[in-house]
Amino acid sequence: MLLFLVAVTLLQTDSSLGGLPYYNGFYYNHVMNDKGNGEREIHFNGIKLVVETPGDPIFTHRGANATLSCQYHYDPPLDKPRKIRIKWSKLREDSTKDQDVLVAVGLKHRSFGDFSGRTHLQQDSSGDVSLVIRDLRLHDGGKYRCEVIDGLEDESGIVDLELRGVVFPYQPHHGRYVLNFHEAKKTCDEQDAVIASFEQLFKSWEEGLDWCNAGWLADGTVQYPITLSREPCGGRAMAPGIRSYGERHKSLHRFDVFCFSSYLKGEVYYLSQAQKFTLEEAKQACQDDKAEIAKVGQLYSAWQFHKLDHCNAGWLADGSVRYPIVSPRPKCGPPEPGVRSFGFPKHGKFGAYCYKMN
Ligand SMILES: *[C@@H]1O[C@H](CO)[C@@H](O)[C@H](O)[C@H]1NC(C)=O
């Protein structure tokens, strides 16, 4: 009885929206068409709605198309198809409210926000309600819920979409531990990257990332990855791992940030000319070459995905000077591969890393 009352309340909210066919992603007509609890139970006695999603994550990268598999069926099977609603949403890391991705009733569907124009349901066979997302963006990584609603039953499954990429610690030009959470997110965006998730940081730690400055993550926690235990980084007695400061106040507390970048269309290259540049000259030189000065996330992406390797320091858009090394060699920094940084030099002339879209 309780379920029925809840449905009626929501339906009233629905009609108050004037003409919208649904509210909050749910379709309640089936419930209302039934004459009461008893009949519904007789009608649906023993029939189960089953929703299946893959247990393993989907691994892909920025720019690719992804199909998030989701199938449903009734057990035992029904003779006649029932009108159902499909709702895809994306779980948010730092809040409880999910983000709407797409809702569909019959052949009609609607996608929301950043997803509109690049998502549809696959519907290859009966019961296939897989979600296709084209031209994946950095923000698209994460967990998605596939929800099948037929008025009486509501079942869902989760699909985990993971972008392959690279995590890098970031400290802005004005120093260490100056970013609150909101500024940290913005800072990553400015580097053509996004604030990293815990899973992304963890994966990078498994691949050897070691960084002794704490940084914000997408879930609002502050953590740092240590592969070699040592005194100033949590102590020698502590096993290697991700050290956590836990959740911090998003406006008041200040740290560095871990950013994440994935595959990049286009090309990052070192602009070699006889003379070296100041920062302003470097920006101009890239423009003269029909390109733009590269961002930090773009340099990391080129290093990771295109194996960019250059033992020459060059300016980047944020005023830092760096160079990418895939095959470590003498006079090109430490014995591990990585993007080397000279920080934010106030004086001096260097080369330039430019980015061309193609
Ligand atoms: C993604 O799908 C669109 C439309 O189906 C297609 O034109 C495009 O080439 C695909 N992109 C990739 C990277 O496969």
CSV table of C-alpha atoms and ligand atoms in Angstrom, one decimal:
chain,number,residue,atom,x,y,z
A,1,MET,CA,0.0,0.0,0.0
A,2,LEU,CA,2.8,2.3,0.8
A,3,LEU,CA,4.3,2.0,-2.7
A,4,PHE,CA,0.9,2.9,-4.2
A,5,LEU,CA,0.6,6.1,-2.2
A,6,VAL,CA,4.1,7.2,-3.1
A,7,ALA,CA,3.3,6.7,-6.8
A,8,VAL,CA,0.1,8.8,-6.5
A,9,THR,CA,1.8,11.6,-4.9
A,10,LEU,CA,4.4,11.7,-7.6
A,11,LEU,CA,1.8,11.6,-10.3
A,12,GLN,CA,0.2,14.7,-8.9
A,13,THR,CA,3.5,16.4,-9.0
A,14,ASP,CA,3.8,15.3,-12.6
A,15,SER,CA,0.5,16.8,-13.8
A,16,SER,CA,1.5,20.1,-12.1
A,17,LEU,CA,4.4,20.3,-14.5
A,18,GLY,CA,1.9,20.9,-17.3
A,19,GLY,CA,2.4,18.7,-20.3
A,20,LEU,CA,5.6,17.0,-19.5
A,21,PRO,CA,5.1,13.2,-20.1
A,22,TYR,CA,7.1,12.2,-17.1
A,23,TYR,CA,8.6,13.4,-13.9
A,24,ASN,CA,11.8,12.5,-12.2
A,25,GLY,CA,12.5,9.9,-14.9
A,26,PHE,CA,9.6,7.7,-13.8
A,27,TYR,CA,6.5,6.7,-15.7
A,28,TYR,CA,3.5,6.0,-13.4
A,29,ASN,CA,0.6,5.3,-15.7
A,30,HIS,CA,0.8,1.6,-15.3
A,31,VAL,CA,0.4,1.9,-11.6
A,32,MET,CA,-2.6,4.1,-12.0
A,33,ASN,CA,-4.2,1.9,-14.5
A,34,ASP,CA,-4.2,-0.9,-12.1
A,35,LYS,CA,-7.2,-1.1,-9.9
A,36,GLY,CA,-5.3,-1.7,-6.7
A,37,ASN,CA,-2.7,-3.6,-4.9
A,38,GLY,CA,-4.5,-7.0,-5.1
A,39,GLU,CA,-5.0,-7.2,-8.8
A,40,ARG,CA,-1.5,-6.1,-9.6
A,41,GLU,CA,-0.1,-8.9,-7.4
A,42,ILE,CA,-2.3,-11.5,-9.1
A,43,HIS,CA,-1.3,-10.2,-12.5
A,44,PHE,CA,2.4,-10.1,-11.8
A,45,ASN,CA,2.7,-13.0,-9.4
A,46,GLY,CA,6.1,-14.6,-9.9
A,47,ILE,CA,7.2,-12.5,-12.9
A,48,LYS,CA,10.5,-10.9,-12.4
A,49,LEU,CA,12.2,-8.1,-14.3
A,50,VAL,CA,15.9,-8.8,-14.8
A,51,VAL,CA,18.5,-6.2,-15.9
A,52,GLU,CA,22.0,-7.3,-16.9
A,53,THR,CA,25.1,-5.1,-17.2
A,54,PRO,CA,28.7,-6.3,-17.6
A,55,GLY,CA,30.6,-6.9,-14.3
A,56,ASP,CA,33.9,-5.7,-15.7
A,57,PRO,CA,34.7,-2.0,-16.5
A,58,ILE,CA,34.8,-0.8,-20.1
A,59,PHE,CA,38.3,0.6,-20.9
A,60,THR,CA,38.5,3.2,-23.6
A,61,HIS,CA,39.8,6.8,-24.2
A,62,ARG,CA,38.8,10.3,-24.9
A,63,GLY,CA,37.5,10.8,-28.5
A,64,ALA,CA,36.4,7.2,-28.8
A,65,ASN,CA,32.7,5.9,-29.1
A,66,ALA,CA,31.6,3.6,-26.3
A,67,THR,CA,28.7,1.2,-25.9
A,68,LEU,CA,27.6,0.7,-22.3
A,69,SER,CA,25.9,-2.7,-22.5
A,70,CYS,CA,22.5,-3.2,-20.7
A,71,GLN,CA,19.9,-5.9,-21.5
A,72,TYR,CA,16.6,-6.7,-19.8
A,73,HIS,CA,14.1,-9.6,-19.9
A,74,TYR,CA,11.2,-10.9,-17.9
A,75,ASP,CA,11.5,-14.2,-16.1
A,76,PRO,CA,9.4,-16.2,-17.1
A,77,PRO,CA,9.1,-14.4,-20.5
A,78,LEU,CA,6.0,-12.4,-21.3
A,79,ASP,CA,3.8,-13.1,-24.4
A,80,LYS,CA,3.3,-9.4,-25.1
A,81,PRO,CA,5.9,-6.6,-24.7
A,82,ARG,CA,5.1,-4.1,-22.0
A,83,LYS,CA,5.7,-0.4,-22.3
A,84,ILE,CA,8.7,0.5,-20.3
A,85,ARG,CA,10.9,3.5,-19.5
A,86,ILE,CA,14.6,3.5,-19.7
A,87,LYS,CA,16.7,5.9,-17.7
A,88,TRP,CA,20.4,6.2,-17.9
A,89,SER,CA,22.2,8.4,-15.3
A,90,LYS,CA,25.7,9.0,-14.2
A,91,LEU,CA,26.7,8.6,-10.6
A,92,ARG,CA,28.5,11.6,-9.2
A,93,GLU,CA,31.5,11.2,-7.1
A,94,ASP,CA,31.1,14.2,-4.8
A,95,SER,CA,27.4,14.3,-4.3
A,96,THR,CA,24.4,12.0,-3.9
A,97,LYS,CA,22.3,13.4,-6.8
A,98,ASP,CA,22.9,11.5,-10.1
A,99,GLN,CA,23.3,13.3,-13.3
A,100,ASP,CA,20.7,12.6,-16.0
A,101,VAL,CA,22.1,11.2,-19.2
A,102,LEU,CA,19.1,9.9,-21.2
A,103,VAL,CA,15.5,8.8,-20.8
A,104,ALA,CA,13.5,6.9,-23.3
A,105,VAL,CA,9.9,5.7,-23.7
A,106,GLY,CA,9.2,3.6,-26.8
A,107,LEU,CA,11.0,5.2,-29.7
A,108,LYS,CA,11.2,8.6,-28.1
A,109,HIS,CA,14.3,9.6,-26.2
A,110,ARG,CA,15.9,12.6,-24.8
A,111,SER,CA,19.4,13.2,-23.6
A,112,PHE,CA,20.5,15.9,-21.2
A,113,GLY,CA,23.2,18.6,-20.9
A,114,ASP,CA,26.6,17.7,-22.1
A,115,PHE,CA,25.3,14.4,-23.4
A,116,SER,CA,22.7,15.8,-25.8
A,117,GLY,CA,23.5,15.2,-29.4
A,118,ARG,CA,26.0,12.4,-28.8
A,119,THR,CA,24.0,9.6,-27.1
A,120,HIS,CA,21.4,7.1,-28.2
A,121,LEU,CA,20.1,3.7,-27.3
A,122,GLN,CA,21.5,0.9,-29.3
A,123,GLN,CA,18.2,-1.2,-29.4
A,124,ASP,CA,19.8,-3.9,-31.6
A,125,SER,CA,17.5,-6.6,-30.3
A,126,SER,CA,14.5,-6.9,-28.1
A,127,GLY,CA,15.6,-6.1,-24.5
A,128,ASP,CA,18.7,-4.2,-25.6
A,129,VAL,CA,18.9,-0.8,-24.1
A,130,SER,CA,22.6,-0.3,-24.3
A,131,LEU,CA,23.8,3.3,-24.3
A,132,VAL,CA,26.0,4.6,-27.1
A,133,ILE,CA,28.1,7.7,-26.3
A,134,ARG,CA,30.1,9.2,-29.1
A,135,ASP,CA,33.2,11.3,-29.0
A,136,LEU,CA,34.0,10.6,-25.3
A,137,ARG,CA,35.1,13.6,-23.2
A,138,LEU,CA,37.3,13.6,-20.1
A,139,HIS,CA,34.2,14.1,-17.8
A,140,ASP,CA,32.5,11.0,-19.2
A,141,GLY,CA,34.6,8.5,-17.2
A,142,GLY,CA,32.7,7.0,-14.2
A,143,LYS,CA,29.8,4.8,-13.2
A,144,TYR,CA,26.5,4.8,-15.1
A,145,ARG,CA,23.2,3.4,-13.9
A,146,CYS,CA,20.9,1.7,-16.4
A,147,GLU,CA,17.4,1.7,-15.0
A,148,VAL,CA,14.4,-0.2,-16.5
A,149,ILE,CA,11.1,1.0,-15.1
A,150,ASP,CA,7.8,-0.6,-16.0
A,151,GLY,CA,5.6,1.0,-13.4
A,152,LEU,CA,5.4,-2.0,-11.2
A,153,GLU,CA,9.0,-3.0,-11.1
A,154,ASP,CA,12.1,-1.0,-11.3
A,155,GLU,CA,15.4,-2.7,-11.8
A,156,SER,CA,18.8,-1.3,-12.5
A,157,GLY,CA,22.4,-2.2,-13.2
A,158,ILE,CA,25.7,-0.3,-13.1
A,159,VAL,CA,28.2,0.0,-15.9
A,160,ASP,CA,31.7,1.3,-15.2
A,161,LEU,CA,33.3,3.4,-18.0
A,162,GLU,CA,37.0,4.0,-17.5
A,163,LEU,CA,39.1,6.2,-19.6
A,164,ARG,CA,42.7,5.2,-20.1
A,165,GLY,CA,45.0,8.1,-19.5
A,166,VAL,CA,47.6,9.7,-17.3
A,167,VAL,CA,47.4,11.3,-13.8
A,168,PHE,CA,49.7,14.2,-13.0
A,169,PRO,CA,50.1,16.3,-9.9
A,170,TYR,CA,49.6,20.0,-10.4
A,171,GLN,CA,50.8,23.0,-8.5
A,172,PRO,CA,50.0,26.5,-9.9
A,173,HIS,CA,52.6,29.2,-10.4
A,174,HIS,CA,51.7,30.9,-7.1
A,175,GLY,CA,53.0,28.0,-5.1
A,176,ARG,CA,52.3,24.9,-3.0
A,177,TYR,CA,49.0,24.2,-1.3
A,178,VAL,CA,47.1,27.3,-2.6
A,179,LEU,CA,44.0,25.6,-4.2
A,180,ASN,CA,40.7,24.9,-2.6
A,181,PHE,CA,38.5,22.2,-4.1
A,182,HIS,CA,36.7,24.5,-6.5
A,183,GLU,CA,39.8,26.1,-7.7
A,184,ALA,CA,41.5,22.7,-8.1
A,185,LYS,CA,38.8,21.5,-10.5
A,186,LYS,CA,39.1,24.7,-12.5
A,187,THR,CA,42.9,24.5,-12.6
A,188,CYS,CA,42.7,21.0,-14.1
A,189,ASP,CA,40.2,22.2,-16.7
A,190,GLU,CA,42.6,25.0,-17.7
A,191,GLN,CA,45.2,22.3,-18.4
A,192,ASP,CA,42.9,20.4,-20.8
A,193,ALA,CA,42.4,17.8,-18.0
A,194,VAL,CA,39.9,17.0,-15.3
A,195,ILE,CA,40.4,16.5,-11.6
A,196,ALA,CA,41.4,12.8,-11.1
A,197,SER,CA,39.2,10.2,-9.4
A,198,PHE,CA,40.6,7.9,-6.7
A,199,GLU,CA,40.5,5.0,-9.1
A,200,GLN,CA,42.7,6.9,-11.6
A,201,LEU,CA,45.2,7.9,-8.9
A,202,PHE,CA,45.3,4.3,-7.6
A,203,LYS,CA,46.0,3.0,-11.1
A,204,SER,CA,48.8,5.5,-11.5
A,205,TRP,CA,50.2,4.5,-8.2
A,206,GLU,CA,50.2,0.9,-9.3
A,207,GLU,CA,52.2,2.1,-12.4
A,208,GLY,CA,54.7,3.8,-10.2
A,209,LEU,CA,53.5,7.3,-9.5
A,210,ASP,CA,55.2,8.7,-6.3
A,211,TRP,CA,54.4,12.2,-5.2
A,212,CYS,CA,55.0,13.7,-1.7
A,213,ASN,CA,52.5,16.6,-1.9
A,214,ALA,CA,48.8,16.1,-1.1
A,215,GLY,CA,46.3,16.9,-3.8
A,216,TRP,CA,42.5,17.1,-4.2
A,217,LEU,CA,40.6,14.3,-5.9
A,218,ALA,CA,37.2,14.4,-7.5
A,219,ASP,CA,35.4,12.9,-4.5
A,220,GLY,CA,36.5,15.8,-2.3
A,221,THR,CA,39.2,13.9,-0.5
A,222,VAL,CA,42.9,14.8,-0.3
A,223,GLN,CA,45.5,12.1,-0.9
A,224,TYR,CA,48.9,11.3,-2.3
A,225,PRO,CA,50.6,8.3,-3.8
A,226,ILE,CA,53.8,6.8,-2.3
A,227,THR,CA,55.7,3.9,-3.9
A,228,LEU,CA,58.8,4.3,-1.7
A,229,SER,CA,58.1,4.8,2.0
A,230,ARG,CA,60.2,7.6,3.5
A,231,GLU,CA,60.3,9.9,6.5
A,232,PRO,CA,58.6,13.1,5.2
A,233,CYS,CA,55.9,11.3,3.3
A,234,GLY,CA,54.0,9.4,6.0
A,235,GLY,CA,57.0,7.7,7.6
A,236,ARG,CA,59.3,4.7,6.8
A,237,ALA,CA,57.2,2.4,8.9
A,238,MET,CA,54.1,2.9,6.7
A,239,ALA,CA,53.7,0.5,3.8
A,240,PRO,CA,53.7,2.1,0.3
A,241,GLY,CA,50.3,3.1,-0.8
A,242,ILE,CA,47.9,6.0,-1.2
A,243,ARG,CA,48.1,8.3,1.9
A,244,SER,CA,44.8,9.9,2.7
A,245,TYR,CA,44.0,13.1,4.6
A,246,GLY,CA,40.3,12.1,4.1
A,247,GLU,CA,37.6,14.5,3.1
A,248,ARG,CA,38.5,18.2,3.5
A,249,HIS,CA,36.5,21.4,3.5
A,250,LYS,CA,36.0,22.3,-0.1
A,251,SER,CA,36.3,26.1,0.3
A,252,LEU,CA,38.5,26.5,3.4
A,253,HIS,CA,41.3,23.9,2.9
A,254,ARG,CA,44.0,24.3,0.4
A,255,PHE,CA,46.2,21.7,-1.3
A,256,ASP,CA,47.6,20.8,-4.7
A,257,VAL,CA,45.6,18.8,-7.2
A,258,PHE,CA,45.8,15.6,-9.2
A,259,CYS,CA,44.6,16.0,-12.8
A,260,PHE,CA,43.8,13.4,-15.3
A,261,SER,CA,44.2,13.6,-19.1
A,262,SER,CA,43.4,11.0,-21.8
A,263,TYR,CA,44.1,10.5,-25.5
A,264,LEU,CA,44.4,13.7,-27.5
A,265,LYS,CA,43.4,14.2,-31.1
A,266,GLY,CA,46.0,16.3,-32.9
A,267,GLU,CA,49.7,16.7,-32.2
A,268,VAL,CA,52.0,18.2,-29.6
A,269,TYR,CA,55.5,19.1,-30.9
A,270,TYR,CA,58.6,20.9,-29.9
A,271,LEU,CA,59.1,24.1,-31.9
A,272,SER,CA,62.7,24.2,-32.8
A,273,GLN,CA,64.2,27.5,-34.1
A,274,ALA,CA,67.6,28.9,-33.9
A,275,GLN,CA,66.8,31.3,-31.1
A,276,LYS,CA,65.0,30.6,-27.8
A,277,PHE,CA,61.9,32.4,-26.6
A,278,THR,CA,60.4,34.3,-23.6
A,279,LEU,CA,57.0,33.0,-22.7
A,280,GLU,CA,55.2,35.7,-24.8
A,281,GLU,CA,57.5,35.0,-27.7
A,282,ALA,CA,56.8,31.3,-27.4
A,283,LYS,CA,53.0,31.9,-27.6
A,284,GLN,CA,53.5,34.0,-30.7
A,285,ALA,CA,55.8,31.5,-32.3
A,286,CYS,CA,53.2,28.7,-31.9
A,287,GLN,CA,50.5,31.0,-33.4
A,288,ASP,CA,52.8,31.9,-36.3
A,289,ASP,CA,53.1,28.1,-36.9
A,290,LYS,CA,49.2,27.9,-37.0
A,291,ALA,CA,49.1,26.1,-33.7
A,292,GLU,CA,48.8,27.2,-30.0
A,293,ILE,CA,51.1,26.8,-27.1
A,294,ALA,CA,50.4,23.5,-25.5
A,295,LYS,CA,48.7,23.0,-22.1
A,296,VAL,CA,50.2,20.7,-19.4
A,297,GLY,CA,47.5,18.1,-19.9
A,298,GLN,CA,48.2,18.0,-23.6
A,299,LEU,CA,52.0,17.5,-23.0
A,300,TYR,CA,51.3,14.6,-20.6
A,301,SER,CA,48.8,13.1,-23.1
A,302,ALA,CA,51.3,13.3,-26.0
A,303,TRP,CA,54.0,11.7,-23.7
A,304,GLN,CA,51.7,8.9,-22.7
A,305,PHE,CA,49.8,8.1,-26.0
A,306,HIS,CA,52.1,9.4,-28.7
A,307,LYS,CA,55.4,8.7,-27.0
A,308,LEU,CA,56.6,12.3,-27.4
A,309,ASP,CA,60.2,12.3,-26.2
A,310,HIS,CA,62.3,15.5,-26.3
A,311,CYS,CA,65.3,16.4,-24.2
A,312,ASN,CA,64.6,20.1,-24.7
A,313,ALA,CA,62.9,22.3,-22.2
A,314,GLY,CA,60.0,24.3,-23.6
A,315,TRP,CA,57.3,26.8,-22.5
A,316,LEU,CA,53.7,25.7,-21.9
A,317,ALA,CA,50.6,27.9,-21.7
A,318,ASP,CA,50.6,28.2,-17.9
A,319,GLY,CA,54.1,29.6,-17.9
A,320,SER,CA,55.8,26.4,-16.8
A,321,VAL,CA,58.8,24.9,-18.6
A,322,ARG,CA,58.8,21.1,-19.1
A,323,TYR,CA,60.0,18.3,-21.3
A,324,PRO,CA,58.8,14.8,-21.9
A,325,ILE,CA,61.1,11.7,-21.7
A,326,VAL,CA,60.0,8.2,-22.8
A,327,SER,CA,63.5,6.7,-23.0
A,328,PRO,CA,65.6,8.0,-20.1
A,329,ARG,CA,69.2,8.8,-20.9
A,330,PRO,CA,72.1,10.7,-19.4
A,331,LYS,CA,71.5,14.5,-19.1
A,332,CYS,CA,67.8,14.1,-19.6
A,333,GLY,CA,66.7,13.9,-15.9
A,334,PRO,CA,66.1,11.0,-13.6
A,335,PRO,CA,66.3,7.3,-14.7
A,336,GLU,CA,62.5,6.9,-14.9
A,337,PRO,CA,60.4,8.0,-17.9
A,338,GLY,CA,58.3,11.1,-17.1
A,339,VAL,CA,57.5,14.7,-17.8
A,340,ARG,CA,60.3,16.8,-16.3
A,341,SER,CA,59.5,20.2,-14.9
A,342,PHE,CA,61.6,23.4,-14.4
A,343,GLY,CA,58.7,25.0,-12.5
A,344,PHE,CA,57.7,28.5,-13.5
A,345,PRO,CA,60.9,30.4,-14.5
A,346,LYS,CA,60.7,34.2,-14.1
A,347,HIS,CA,63.6,34.8,-16.5
A,348,GLY,CA,65.4,32.9,-19.2
A,349,LYS,CA,64.7,31.7,-22.7
A,350,PHE,CA,63.5,28.2,-23.7
A,351,GLY,CA,61.9,26.4,-26.7
A,352,ALA,CA,58.2,26.0,-27.0
A,353,TYR,CA,55.7,23.1,-27.0
A,354,CYS,CA,52.9,23.7,-29.4
A,355,TYR,CA,49.6,21.9,-30.0
A,356,LYS,CA,47.9,21.6,-33.4
A,357,MET,CA,44.4,20.2,-33.7
A,358,ASN,CA,44.9,18.7,-37.3
B,1,LIG,C1,31.9,7.4,-33.7
B,1,LIG,O1,30.6,7.2,-34.4
B,1,LIG,C2,30.4,8.2,-35.4
B,1,LIG,C3,28.9,8.0,-35.8
B,1,LIG,O2,28.5,6.7,-35.8
B,1,LIG,C4,31.4,8.0,-36.5
B,1,LIG,O3,31.2,8.9,-37.5
B,1,LIG,C5,32.8,8.2,-35.9
B,1,LIG,O4,33.8,7.9,-36.9
B,1,LIG,C6,33.0,7.2,-34.7
B,1,LIG,N1,34.2,7.6,-34.1
B,1,LIG,C7,35.2,6.7,-33.8
B,1,LIG,C8,36.4,7.3,-33.1
B,1,LIG,O5,35.1,5.5,-34.1
